Amino acid sequence: MIFAGIDIGSNTAKAALIQDRAIIGVRVIPTGYHHLKAGTRVFEDLLDQTGLSRSDIRAIVSTGYGRASIDFADKAMTEILCHGAGAHFLDPDIRGIIDVGGQDSKAIALDDQGQVDNFAMNDKCAAGTGRFLEVMANALEVSLDQMGEVGLTADHPSKISSICTVFAESEVISMIARQEKRENIIAGIHQAAAARVAILAAKIRIQRPVMMTGGVAKNPGMIAALETQLNQALILSPYCQETGAIGAAVLASRLPA
Amino acid sequence: MSDTPSPPPKIMAAKKMRDLMTTYYLEALSAAQNHRQVAWITSGGPVEPLVAMDIIPVYPENHGAMIGSAKMGEDLCAKAEDMGYSGDLCAYARSDIACAVVKGGPIGGLPKPDMLICCNNICGTVLKWYEIQARYFQVPLFIFDTPVCHTGYTPEIAAYVKTQVNEYIAFLEQVSGKKMDPARMNAVGKLSYEGQRLWQQVLNTTAHKPSPMSAFDAFFFLALIVTLRGTQIAVDFYKELIAELEQRIKDGIGVVPDETYRLLWDNLPVWHRLKWLSDRFSAHQACLVADTYTSAWCGALKYMDENNFLDSMAEAYTRIYLNIGVDEMAEEVLKMIRFYDIHGLVMHSNRSCKPYSFGQMDIMRIVREKTGIPVLMIEADMVDPRSFSESQIETRIDAFMEIVKHKAGRS
């Protein structure tokens, strides 16, 4: 039996299909303005990609900020539960999750059964989120993809002290004016964002091993900064960005028939 | 889930309370025409001597709650910021400071005070806030100083606070030009004690399953024990409310249809989102059956002697919930979790109220260690809607309820 998960995040829409505890396909597209359209498209693209049709899918769970818009899903569940289920599915030993998403950062604690036991999220402010990195990348005229690599070559990371994204951007602009090296500023940005996320992990006293999920887990500079802040290696999966969608599919498989 | 259960009948006493509060505010607003004096007082301040001397107490904080509920907080807070006050300052203080100038808010501003009574058992902000208002209105200010009881109430604290009770009465006698009548003071003390005892009884009714009212109702009914404490009006009203709630219990009327999960709220309400929050929790069959906030107006009963009110008042007002150490606060929370049979704790990290929000991380840890129940932290502000992110809070509530349901074995 095949189950689907659809994760409508603030930046990207993700879909995943699982069958007999195996991932049979994933797909990511930009979310854009219309949540339902994005959800429908990412799901249909994935069906095309895997040569399946709607009737092959036993149940669908939607998640992410746009979860309620997906009217063809059987149930909407929060991304906290879905990232928990997804990480546990990818690696049953995982006890802690760091999910840095577009709009939200989360630290999630799993119990030994893989159930979500506790979580902490960033407050209303965007510091320490993917959005923070995006704003900074813009200010520095680098792409998000380049940003992760460039930061690793820093010789003396700059110190960003502002906690607010808007203030931090002004701080970065004054560093640019002082002609600080771009790689040092970027490393400083990663450390500032990682420090915010580490506070969330400390709030819930996250246990090892910790998996990093969400799109930002593709950024090696951010991973390095987080590993330093958390004083441990992070477990990474090739499916980091799709973990929420995979978890949604896992939870779909547990829905009563 | 397809059949939406019909909403339970409204609590009838609500209308009566609205009428009583309207009468109270009309009386306060027309005080000057009737040659009566008005004192502005902090919510946790010792009001009984005022009542005994026939001075009308007015509460800028209660008014702040009304401003929040009426969704007038944003404009007034912004006005105070225009005047130069920081956006990090308490929203009750900001909205009151702005209201004094523009006569804004749901009742067109509070009556001008003849004196100000500031008790710092709730926070330190009130000191500066009341100093500002004393200068603005050019009226005398009395500061009733209650040292924080982090680890207990010492004889030194007792002696210090008792001295102030005497100074307080001397201040009132001087400003009003009248002598306090000890017999009248005794009678007011008894009524205050009785009102608080009845308020505790109101709150206790929610231990019943299903709960006949919720913390959202308690936030509303609280107004009377704050503003009319020490009067027969409060005593009579709460007796009537208890009778109605007991009847609801007899009739099996719960405030949340199909109440399945029972939650405890910590900190002040988010006044501007009461209905939204109530609906969100109800949609999960969850009832916020109790809260630490409204209990603060009866929590110190154990230190009170109704036959010797003035002497025991010092201790009672000093040992209120916000003026004790975190360990003792956590103990109070644990007691409530047991008494109300709670499945989860919802903590409002309130940008406005630093003293209330400061120890929450520790209380959260203690509660999780001692009970294992899930704890949710949401960031908001009691009056200023600009510190509220609806979709973020919605996700947190949904995720929290998923954990609560799982732990209760009903997911």
XYZ file of C-alpha atoms in Angstrom:
668
model
C 0.000 0.000 0.000
C 1.198 3.464 -0.874
C 0.871 6.510 1.361
C 1.542 10.159 0.596
C 2.712 13.113 2.627
C 2.529 16.738 1.451
C 4.431 19.450 3.309
C 3.557 23.030 2.362
C 6.299 25.181 3.856
C 6.735 28.944 3.573
C 9.310 28.566 0.752
C 8.903 25.102 -0.721
C 6.198 22.483 -1.138
C 7.350 18.892 -0.714
C 5.653 15.572 -1.423
C 6.742 12.038 -0.542
C 5.389 8.565 -1.237
C 6.160 5.518 0.884
C 5.358 1.862 0.333
C 6.130 -0.996 2.715
C 8.428 1.178 4.779
C 10.406 2.312 1.728
C 10.520 5.740 0.125
C 9.410 5.411 -3.483
C 9.614 9.067 -4.473
C 10.013 12.651 -3.304
C 9.471 15.997 -5.006
C 10.146 19.656 -4.096
C 8.761 22.785 -5.804
C 8.548 26.446 -4.727
C 5.374 27.187 -2.744
C 4.456 30.510 -4.299
C 1.279 32.330 -3.353
C -1.310 29.592 -3.666
C -0.968 26.751 -1.150
C -3.577 24.447 -2.630
C -2.201 24.857 -6.149
C 1.351 24.164 -4.926
C 0.174 21.104 -3.006
C -1.804 19.773 -5.943
C 1.072 20.337 -8.340
C 3.813 18.814 -6.223
C 1.623 15.772 -5.591
C 0.668 15.337 -9.253
C 4.265 15.846 -10.379
C 5.305 13.122 -7.987
C 2.608 10.775 -9.276
C 3.839 11.419 -12.845
C 7.433 10.882 -11.765
C 6.593 7.521 -10.210
C 4.030 6.463 -12.828
C 1.258 6.199 -10.262
C -2.281 7.520 -10.215
C -4.392 9.010 -7.430
C -6.271 5.774 -6.924
C -3.009 3.996 -6.019
C -2.658 6.179 -2.948
C -4.296 4.784 0.165
C -4.127 7.910 2.361
C -2.652 11.410 2.361
C -1.542 13.575 5.293
C -0.751 17.248 4.806
C 1.579 19.278 6.995
C 3.436 22.598 7.161
C 1.985 26.100 7.288
C -0.307 25.432 4.363
C -1.585 22.104 5.745
C -5.141 23.261 6.195
C -5.394 24.358 2.529
C -4.845 20.858 1.157
C -8.485 19.867 0.906
C -7.796 16.489 -0.714
C -5.694 15.263 2.240
C -7.272 12.792 4.659
C -5.833 14.610 7.659
C -3.700 17.663 8.460
C -0.986 17.280 11.075
C 1.647 19.683 12.348
C 5.183 19.667 10.987
C 6.474 18.956 14.491
C 4.801 15.565 14.569
C 5.715 14.925 10.913
C 9.394 15.777 11.323
C 9.393 13.509 14.373
C 7.843 10.627 12.448
C 10.045 11.302 9.393
C 13.309 11.384 11.348
C 12.353 8.234 13.248
C 11.518 6.535 9.929
C 14.891 7.541 8.428
C 16.858 6.514 11.519
C 15.084 4.880 14.484
C 17.907 5.804 16.883
C 17.275 9.532 16.559
C 16.292 11.236 19.845
C 16.633 14.877 18.878
C 15.788 16.897 15.768
C 16.884 20.341 14.688
C 14.648 21.588 11.901
C 15.573 24.926 10.416
C 12.800 25.844 8.038
C 12.007 28.926 5.999
C 9.939 30.651 8.653
C 10.510 28.540 11.738
C 13.273 26.838 13.616
C 12.403 23.957 15.856
C 14.088 21.637 18.273
C 12.161 18.410 18.796
C 12.760 15.717 21.417
C 11.687 12.140 20.633
C 11.135 9.456 23.246
C 12.581 5.968 22.795
C 9.464 4.960 20.845
C 10.100 7.730 18.323
C 7.143 9.782 19.599
C 7.428 13.536 20.012
C 7.955 14.217 23.703
C 8.646 17.954 23.653
C 9.474 20.779 21.280
C 10.584 24.404 21.198
C 10.178 26.890 18.381
C 11.638 30.303 17.669
C 9.430 33.122 18.822
C 7.759 35.547 16.457
C 11.154 36.857 15.333
C 12.838 35.278 12.277
C 16.346 35.132 13.756
C 17.862 31.685 13.293
C 15.527 30.669 10.469
C 16.022 30.060 6.765
C 14.505 33.479 6.190
C 17.335 35.038 8.215
C 19.925 33.345 5.982
C 18.041 34.409 2.864
C 17.974 38.078 3.915
C 21.691 37.948 4.675
C 22.508 36.225 1.374
C 20.676 39.031 -0.402
C 22.619 41.694 1.455
C 25.882 39.961 0.552
C 24.885 39.231 -3.053
C 25.556 35.505 -2.837
C 23.119 32.711 -3.608
C 21.904 30.576 -0.720
C 23.709 27.605 -2.276
C 27.024 29.459 -2.471
C 26.620 30.814 1.020
C 27.097 27.476 2.751
C 30.392 26.755 1.018
C 31.825 30.278 1.162
C 31.419 30.477 4.928
C 33.648 27.444 5.428
C 36.687 29.306 4.080
C 36.587 32.042 6.748
C 39.794 32.775 8.643
C 38.273 35.007 11.303
C 34.458 34.868 11.550
C 32.817 38.240 12.149
C 30.778 38.714 15.291
C 27.106 39.482 14.678
C 25.512 40.508 17.926
C 21.988 41.575 16.937
C 19.269 39.037 17.593
C 16.748 40.577 15.227
C 17.019 39.835 11.492
C 16.442 43.447 10.541
C 19.087 44.721 12.968
C 21.494 41.970 11.927
C 21.080 43.025 8.320
C 22.089 46.610 9.218
C 25.032 45.175 11.138
C 26.081 43.157 8.087
C 25.747 46.215 5.872
C 28.077 48.172 8.157
C 30.545 45.258 8.001
C 30.377 45.396 4.212
C 31.092 49.129 4.451
C 34.130 48.362 6.608
C 35.173 45.889 3.877
C 35.264 42.883 6.159
C 35.833 39.719 4.147
C 32.655 38.230 2.747
C 33.532 34.717 3.946
C 34.117 36.005 7.475
C 30.781 37.811 7.520
C 29.043 34.689 6.227
C 30.684 32.518 8.876
C 29.544 35.076 11.470
C 25.988 34.892 10.125
C 25.993 31.096 10.400
C 27.275 31.267 13.939
C 24.651 33.843 14.924
C 21.856 31.734 13.441
C 23.257 28.536 14.968
C 23.446 30.198 18.391
C 19.725 30.997 18.208
C 18.890 27.430 17.264
C 21.140 26.037 19.998
C 19.066 27.960 22.562
C 15.969 26.064 21.382
C 17.840 22.755 21.736
C 18.943 23.702 25.244
C 15.391 24.709 26.199
C 14.182 21.148 25.744
C 17.495 19.526 26.753
C 17.821 17.667 23.488
C 19.345 14.163 23.646
C 21.771 12.518 21.174
C 21.842 11.498 18.415
C 20.450 14.614 16.768
C 19.319 14.747 13.163
C 19.151 17.988 11.241
C 16.159 18.333 8.929
C 14.703 21.072 6.740
C 16.139 22.829 3.713
C 18.874 24.561 5.705
C 20.432 21.122 6.397
C 21.855 21.437 2.890
C 24.026 24.341 4.022
C 27.439 22.992 5.134
C 28.406 26.282 6.784
C 25.297 26.222 8.977
C 25.845 22.551 9.811
C 29.435 23.235 10.894
C 28.322 26.191 13.055
C 25.548 24.132 14.657
C 27.859 21.198 15.343
C 30.214 23.574 17.138
C 27.396 25.182 19.113
C 25.784 21.889 20.072
C 29.145 20.208 20.611
C 28.143 17.125 18.658
C 28.008 15.770 15.118
C 24.609 16.053 13.438
C 23.088 13.116 11.614
C 22.183 14.130 8.079
C 19.963 12.378 5.599
C 19.802 12.840 1.841
C 16.094 13.421 2.531
C 16.632 16.274 5.010
C 14.413 18.702 3.102
C 11.654 16.121 2.568
C 11.668 14.733 6.136
C 8.391 16.449 7.010
C 6.666 15.093 3.893
C 8.058 11.611 4.562
C 6.815 11.815 8.156
C 3.403 12.902 6.892
C 3.321 9.799 4.641
C 4.337 7.614 7.610
C 1.517 9.100 9.682
C -0.873 8.573 6.751
C 0.002 4.864 6.916
C -1.158 4.835 10.556
C -4.558 6.386 9.885
C -7.467 4.073 10.494
C -8.554 2.509 7.199
C -16.505 14.441 14.427
C -19.103 15.192 11.781
C -21.762 16.141 14.324
C -20.756 19.412 15.885
C -22.100 19.346 19.434
C -24.313 22.293 20.273
C -22.647 24.956 22.406
C -23.535 24.834 26.106
C -25.852 27.526 27.508
C -24.067 30.745 28.489
C -23.436 31.474 32.152
C -26.319 33.770 33.090
C -24.426 35.622 35.823
C -22.273 37.203 33.100
C -24.969 39.748 32.291
C -25.383 40.698 35.921
C -21.638 41.164 36.249
C -21.547 43.442 33.230
C -24.287 45.548 34.842
C -22.425 45.689 38.156
C -19.222 46.762 36.430
C -21.082 49.408 34.425
C -22.591 50.799 37.629
C -19.179 50.761 39.271
C -17.552 52.663 36.406
C -20.412 55.175 36.232
C -20.036 55.810 39.946
C -16.261 56.221 39.551
C -16.621 58.509 36.532
C -19.105 60.740 38.377
C -17.177 60.717 41.658
C -16.134 64.370 41.487
C -19.746 65.578 40.975
C -20.734 63.591 44.039
C -17.877 64.917 46.157
C -16.187 61.555 46.432
C -12.506 60.824 46.048
C -10.924 58.392 43.606
C -7.721 56.456 44.184
C -5.944 54.615 41.416
C -4.482 51.412 42.796
C -2.432 48.509 41.442
C -4.276 45.209 41.011
C -2.493 43.492 43.877
C -2.593 46.492 46.195
C -4.335 46.507 49.593
C -7.660 48.049 48.642
C -9.586 47.409 51.866
C -8.506 50.613 53.683
C -9.776 52.617 50.668
C -13.137 50.886 50.735
C -13.345 51.416 54.487
C -12.778 55.141 53.983
C -15.329 55.416 51.184
C -12.692 56.282 48.566
C -13.476 54.767 45.157
C -10.668 52.458 44.014
C -9.947 52.443 40.275
C -7.654 49.926 38.609
C -5.667 50.991 35.554
C -4.778 47.311 35.033
C -8.404 46.227 34.946
C -8.955 49.064 32.503
C -5.919 47.781 30.549
C -7.580 44.374 30.305
C -10.727 46.077 28.969
C -8.614 47.934 26.411
C -7.038 44.618 25.363
C -10.396 42.837 25.101
C -11.832 45.747 23.102
C -8.837 45.423 20.744
C -7.859 49.035 21.410
C -4.396 48.119 22.677
C -2.440 48.629 19.495
C -3.344 52.296 18.989
C -2.860 53.219 22.636
C 0.467 51.389 22.904
C 1.631 53.098 19.719
C 0.539 56.447 21.156
C 2.672 55.855 24.281
C 5.595 54.943 22.020
C 5.026 58.243 20.175
C 5.304 59.946 23.563
C 8.716 58.368 23.979
C 7.985 55.252 26.035
C 9.731 52.061 24.950
C 7.800 49.317 23.185
C 9.435 46.904 25.650
C 7.500 48.467 28.513
C 4.424 46.712 29.964
C 1.376 47.234 27.715
C -0.867 48.014 30.707
C 1.515 50.845 31.601
C 1.758 52.058 28.004
C -1.988 51.984 27.364
C -2.709 53.728 30.683
C -0.109 56.440 30.120
C -1.532 57.074 26.636
C -5.143 56.915 27.837
C -4.581 59.581 30.477
C -3.582 61.969 27.704
C -6.061 61.099 24.953
C -8.972 59.901 27.108
C -9.192 56.850 24.888
C -10.245 53.257 25.525
C -13.700 51.661 25.764
C -15.045 54.039 28.447
C -13.330 57.217 27.310
C -10.599 57.098 29.902
C -10.558 56.674 33.676
C -11.748 59.311 36.145
C -9.003 61.661 37.282
C -7.413 60.329 40.488
C -7.208 62.223 43.777
C -4.360 59.968 44.899
C -2.360 56.977 43.700
C -1.670 53.785 45.646
C 1.111 51.662 44.264
C 1.978 48.251 45.703
C 4.998 46.565 44.128
C 3.990 42.991 45.030
C 3.186 42.421 41.339
C 6.203 44.080 39.700
C 8.686 46.919 39.749
C 7.297 48.636 36.672
C 4.377 49.994 38.697
C 6.729 52.240 40.683
C 7.828 54.240 37.631
C 4.389 54.025 36.034
C 2.664 55.505 39.113
C 5.391 58.131 39.516
C 4.697 59.231 35.936
C 0.958 59.420 36.616
C 1.473 61.225 39.943
C 3.423 63.904 38.076
C 0.899 64.033 35.233
C -2.136 64.404 37.498
C -0.218 66.253 40.238
C -1.638 64.099 43.008
C 0.004 62.410 46.011
C 1.390 58.880 45.615
C 1.705 56.234 48.307
C 4.127 53.384 47.656
C 3.385 50.204 49.574
C 6.642 48.277 49.402
C 6.507 44.497 49.706
C 9.950 42.854 49.573
C 10.124 39.716 47.422
C 9.808 36.569 49.563
C 12.174 34.334 47.605
C 12.665 31.809 50.365
C 10.131 32.744 53.000
C 8.523 35.464 55.076
C 10.920 36.641 57.765
C 10.157 38.568 60.959
C 12.106 41.490 59.460
C 9.847 41.569 56.399
C 6.792 41.282 58.627
C 7.847 44.233 60.789
C 8.776 46.313 57.738
C 5.494 45.752 55.904
C 3.356 46.249 59.036
C 4.893 49.673 59.525
C 3.705 50.557 56.078
C 0.136 49.532 56.859
C 0.160 52.259 59.519
C 1.762 54.757 57.145
C -0.779 53.873 54.478
C -3.693 54.632 56.795
C -2.057 57.867 57.913
C -1.650 58.826 54.242
C -5.314 58.138 53.510
C -6.429 60.095 56.557
C -4.315 63.031 55.487
C -5.433 63.072 51.824
C -9.102 62.467 52.610
C -9.178 64.679 55.687
C -11.121 61.966 57.563
C -10.278 59.512 60.332
C -10.504 55.816 59.653
C -13.297 54.078 61.550
C -11.839 50.827 62.962
C -15.253 49.138 63.112
C -15.866 49.927 59.445
C -12.368 48.632 58.595
C -13.135 45.366 60.395
C -16.365 44.963 58.479
C -14.629 45.591 55.124
C -11.878 43.122 56.103
C -14.478 40.435 56.788
C -16.179 41.126 53.450
C -12.838 40.973 51.645
C -12.023 37.655 53.276
C -15.471 36.310 52.458
C -15.215 37.527 48.833
C -11.871 35.814 48.360
C -13.134 32.624 49.997
C -16.099 32.611 47.601
C -13.850 33.356 44.620
C -11.754 30.316 45.529
C -14.990 28.329 45.680
C -15.925 29.589 42.186
C -12.552 28.428 40.866
C -12.868 25.082 42.655
C -16.025 24.209 40.729
C -13.889 23.493 37.647
C -12.377 20.450 39.365
C -15.622 18.793 38.325
C -15.650 16.815 35.064
C -16.831 18.208 32.764
C -15.875 21.650 33.953
C -18.894 23.998 34.275
C -16.744 26.993 33.240
C -13.260 27.578 31.872
C -10.302 29.781 32.686
C -11.640 32.111 29.969
C -14.771 32.604 32.090
C -12.626 33.028 35.193
C -10.666 35.807 33.440
C -13.981 37.599 32.977
C -15.490 36.975 36.419
C -12.222 38.024 38.029
C -13.052 41.717 37.501
C -15.255 41.801 40.576
C -12.815 40.315 43.078
C -10.238 42.819 41.834
C -12.380 45.957 41.719
C -15.049 45.346 44.342
C -13.078 43.321 46.862
C -14.227 44.200 50.366
C -17.816 44.973 49.366
C -21.117 43.180 49.873
C -21.675 43.409 46.093
C -18.788 41.006 45.389
C -19.905 38.609 48.129
C -23.508 38.489 46.875
C -22.468 38.129 43.256
C -20.091 35.233 43.826
C -22.710 33.419 45.934
C -25.074 33.668 42.996
C -22.391 32.554 40.529
C -21.509 29.528 42.674
C -25.176 28.528 42.816
C -25.388 28.720 39.023
C -22.174 26.758 38.499
C -23.311 24.107 40.955
C -26.574 23.809 39.069
C -24.594 23.349 35.829
C -22.629 20.562 37.515
C -25.907 18.907 38.617
C -27.255 19.207 35.088
C -24.028 17.814 33.616
C -23.335 20.972 31.582
C -19.712 21.277 30.552
C -18.365 24.469 29.009
C -16.415 22.601 26.308
C -18.546 20.092 24.418
C -17.100 16.572 24.847
C -14.423 17.782 27.258
C -11.636 15.192 27.018
C -8.471 17.058 27.920
C -7.997 19.389 30.864
C -5.367 22.092 30.674
C -3.851 24.622 33.061
C -2.977 28.155 31.887
C -0.079 30.156 33.310
C 0.352 33.957 33.235
C -2.087 36.697 32.249
C -4.595 36.055 29.478
C -3.989 37.231 25.925
C -6.924 39.644 26.281
C -7.202 40.423 22.568
C -7.387 36.738 21.528
C -9.553 35.142 24.194
C -12.175 33.841 21.792
C -9.655 32.649 19.210
C -7.665 30.760 21.839
C -10.787 29.331 23.444
C -12.029 28.088 20.043
C -8.650 26.551 19.159
C -8.489 24.541 22.378
C -12.172 23.588 22.229
C -11.632 22.228 18.707
C -9.315 19.667 20.346
C -11.913 18.888 23.067
C -9.579 20.638 25.459
C -10.767 22.847 28.292
C -8.500 25.293 30.081
C -10.035 24.453 33.436
C -7.786 26.574 35.625
C -5.040 29.169 35.640
C -2.440 30.566 37.992
C -3.523 34.160 37.332
C -7.074 34.315 38.660
C -6.060 32.163 41.631
C -3.775 34.984 42.728
C -6.798 36.824 44.183
C -7.446 34.114 46.759
C -4.105 32.322 47.041
C -3.049 34.306 50.109
C -6.202 33.465 52.096
C -4.176 31.087 54.220
C -2.250 34.024 55.686
C -5.369 36.072 56.438
C -7.232 36.381 59.705
C -10.709 37.672 58.996
C -11.093 38.818 62.593
C -7.822 40.712 62.528
C -7.648 41.754 58.912
C -5.454 44.825 59.135
C -2.689 42.985 61.021
C -2.741 39.900 58.792
C -3.069 41.983 55.604
C 0.665 42.731 55.533
C 1.587 39.070 55.215
C -1.239 38.238 52.815
C -0.344 41.013 50.390
C 3.359 40.255 50.567
C 3.055 36.514 49.943
C 1.020 36.626 46.741
C 1.940 34.359 43.812
C 4.063 36.885 41.914
C 6.073 37.892 44.973
C 7.384 34.453 45.976
C 10.287 32.319 44.763
C 10.170 30.069 41.713
C 10.248 26.855 43.803
C 7.151 27.939 45.700
C 5.455 29.004 42.458
C 6.208 25.593 40.927
C 4.747 23.965 44.042
C 1.526 25.958 43.542
C 1.405 24.875 39.900
C 1.935 21.219 40.867
C -0.865 21.474 43.453
C -3.203 22.826 40.778
C -2.188 20.074 38.335
C -3.201 17.493 40.936
C -6.352 19.238 42.141
C -7.786 19.892 38.668
C -6.462 16.613 37.159
C -4.562 18.344 34.359
C -3.272 16.754 31.120
C -1.092 19.649 29.951
C 0.246 23.040 30.996
C 0.044 26.052 28.654
C 2.460 28.836 29.532
C 2.010 32.299 28.089
C 5.415 33.937 27.900
C 4.096 37.468 28.178
C 6.230 40.248 26.701
C 4.514 42.711 28.996
C 4.921 40.883 32.269
C 8.541 40.128 33.003
C 8.102 39.023 36.643
C 5.435 36.516 35.625
C 7.403 35.212 32.631
C 10.873 35.155 34.164
C 10.744 31.830 36.019
C 8.627 29.966 33.498
C 11.469 27.897 32.019
C 12.292 26.571 35.497
C 8.656 25.907 36.331
C 8.316 24.116 32.986
C 11.289 21.891 33.806
C 10.040 21.143 37.340
C 6.536 20.285 36.075
C 7.894 18.009 33.352
C 10.219 16.231 35.773
C 7.624 15.780 38.508
C 4.530 15.004 36.458
C 5.659 14.120 32.918
C 2.784 16.159 31.462
C 3.464 18.125 28.244
C 4.096 21.851 28.596
C 3.523 24.403 25.842
C 5.139 27.827 25.754
C 3.552 30.481 23.577
C 4.944 33.981 23.136
C 2.443 36.824 23.076
C 1.426 39.969 24.897
C -1.618 40.519 27.077
C -2.699 43.775 25.379
C -0.435 44.557 22.409
C -1.525 42.467 19.390
C 1.663 43.325 17.521
C 3.449 40.604 19.499
C 1.121 37.848 18.335
C 1.765 35.518 15.413
C -1.427 33.631 14.766
C -0.172 30.893 12.447
C 2.880 30.175 14.611
C 0.758 29.882 17.733
C -1.812 27.771 15.920
C 0.903 25.288 14.909
C 2.224 25.135 18.444
C -1.208 24.518 19.937
C -1.942 21.796 17.369
C 1.441 20.108 17.969
C 1.017 20.381 21.736
C -2.449 18.846 21.547
C -1.067 16.006 19.385
C 1.398 15.254 22.218
C -1.283 15.619 24.919
C -3.565 13.195 23.050
C -0.735 10.734 22.521
C 0.229 10.822 26.202
C -3.378 10.409 27.239
C -3.469 7.353 24.954
C -6.153 8.723 22.675
C -4.213 9.660 19.525
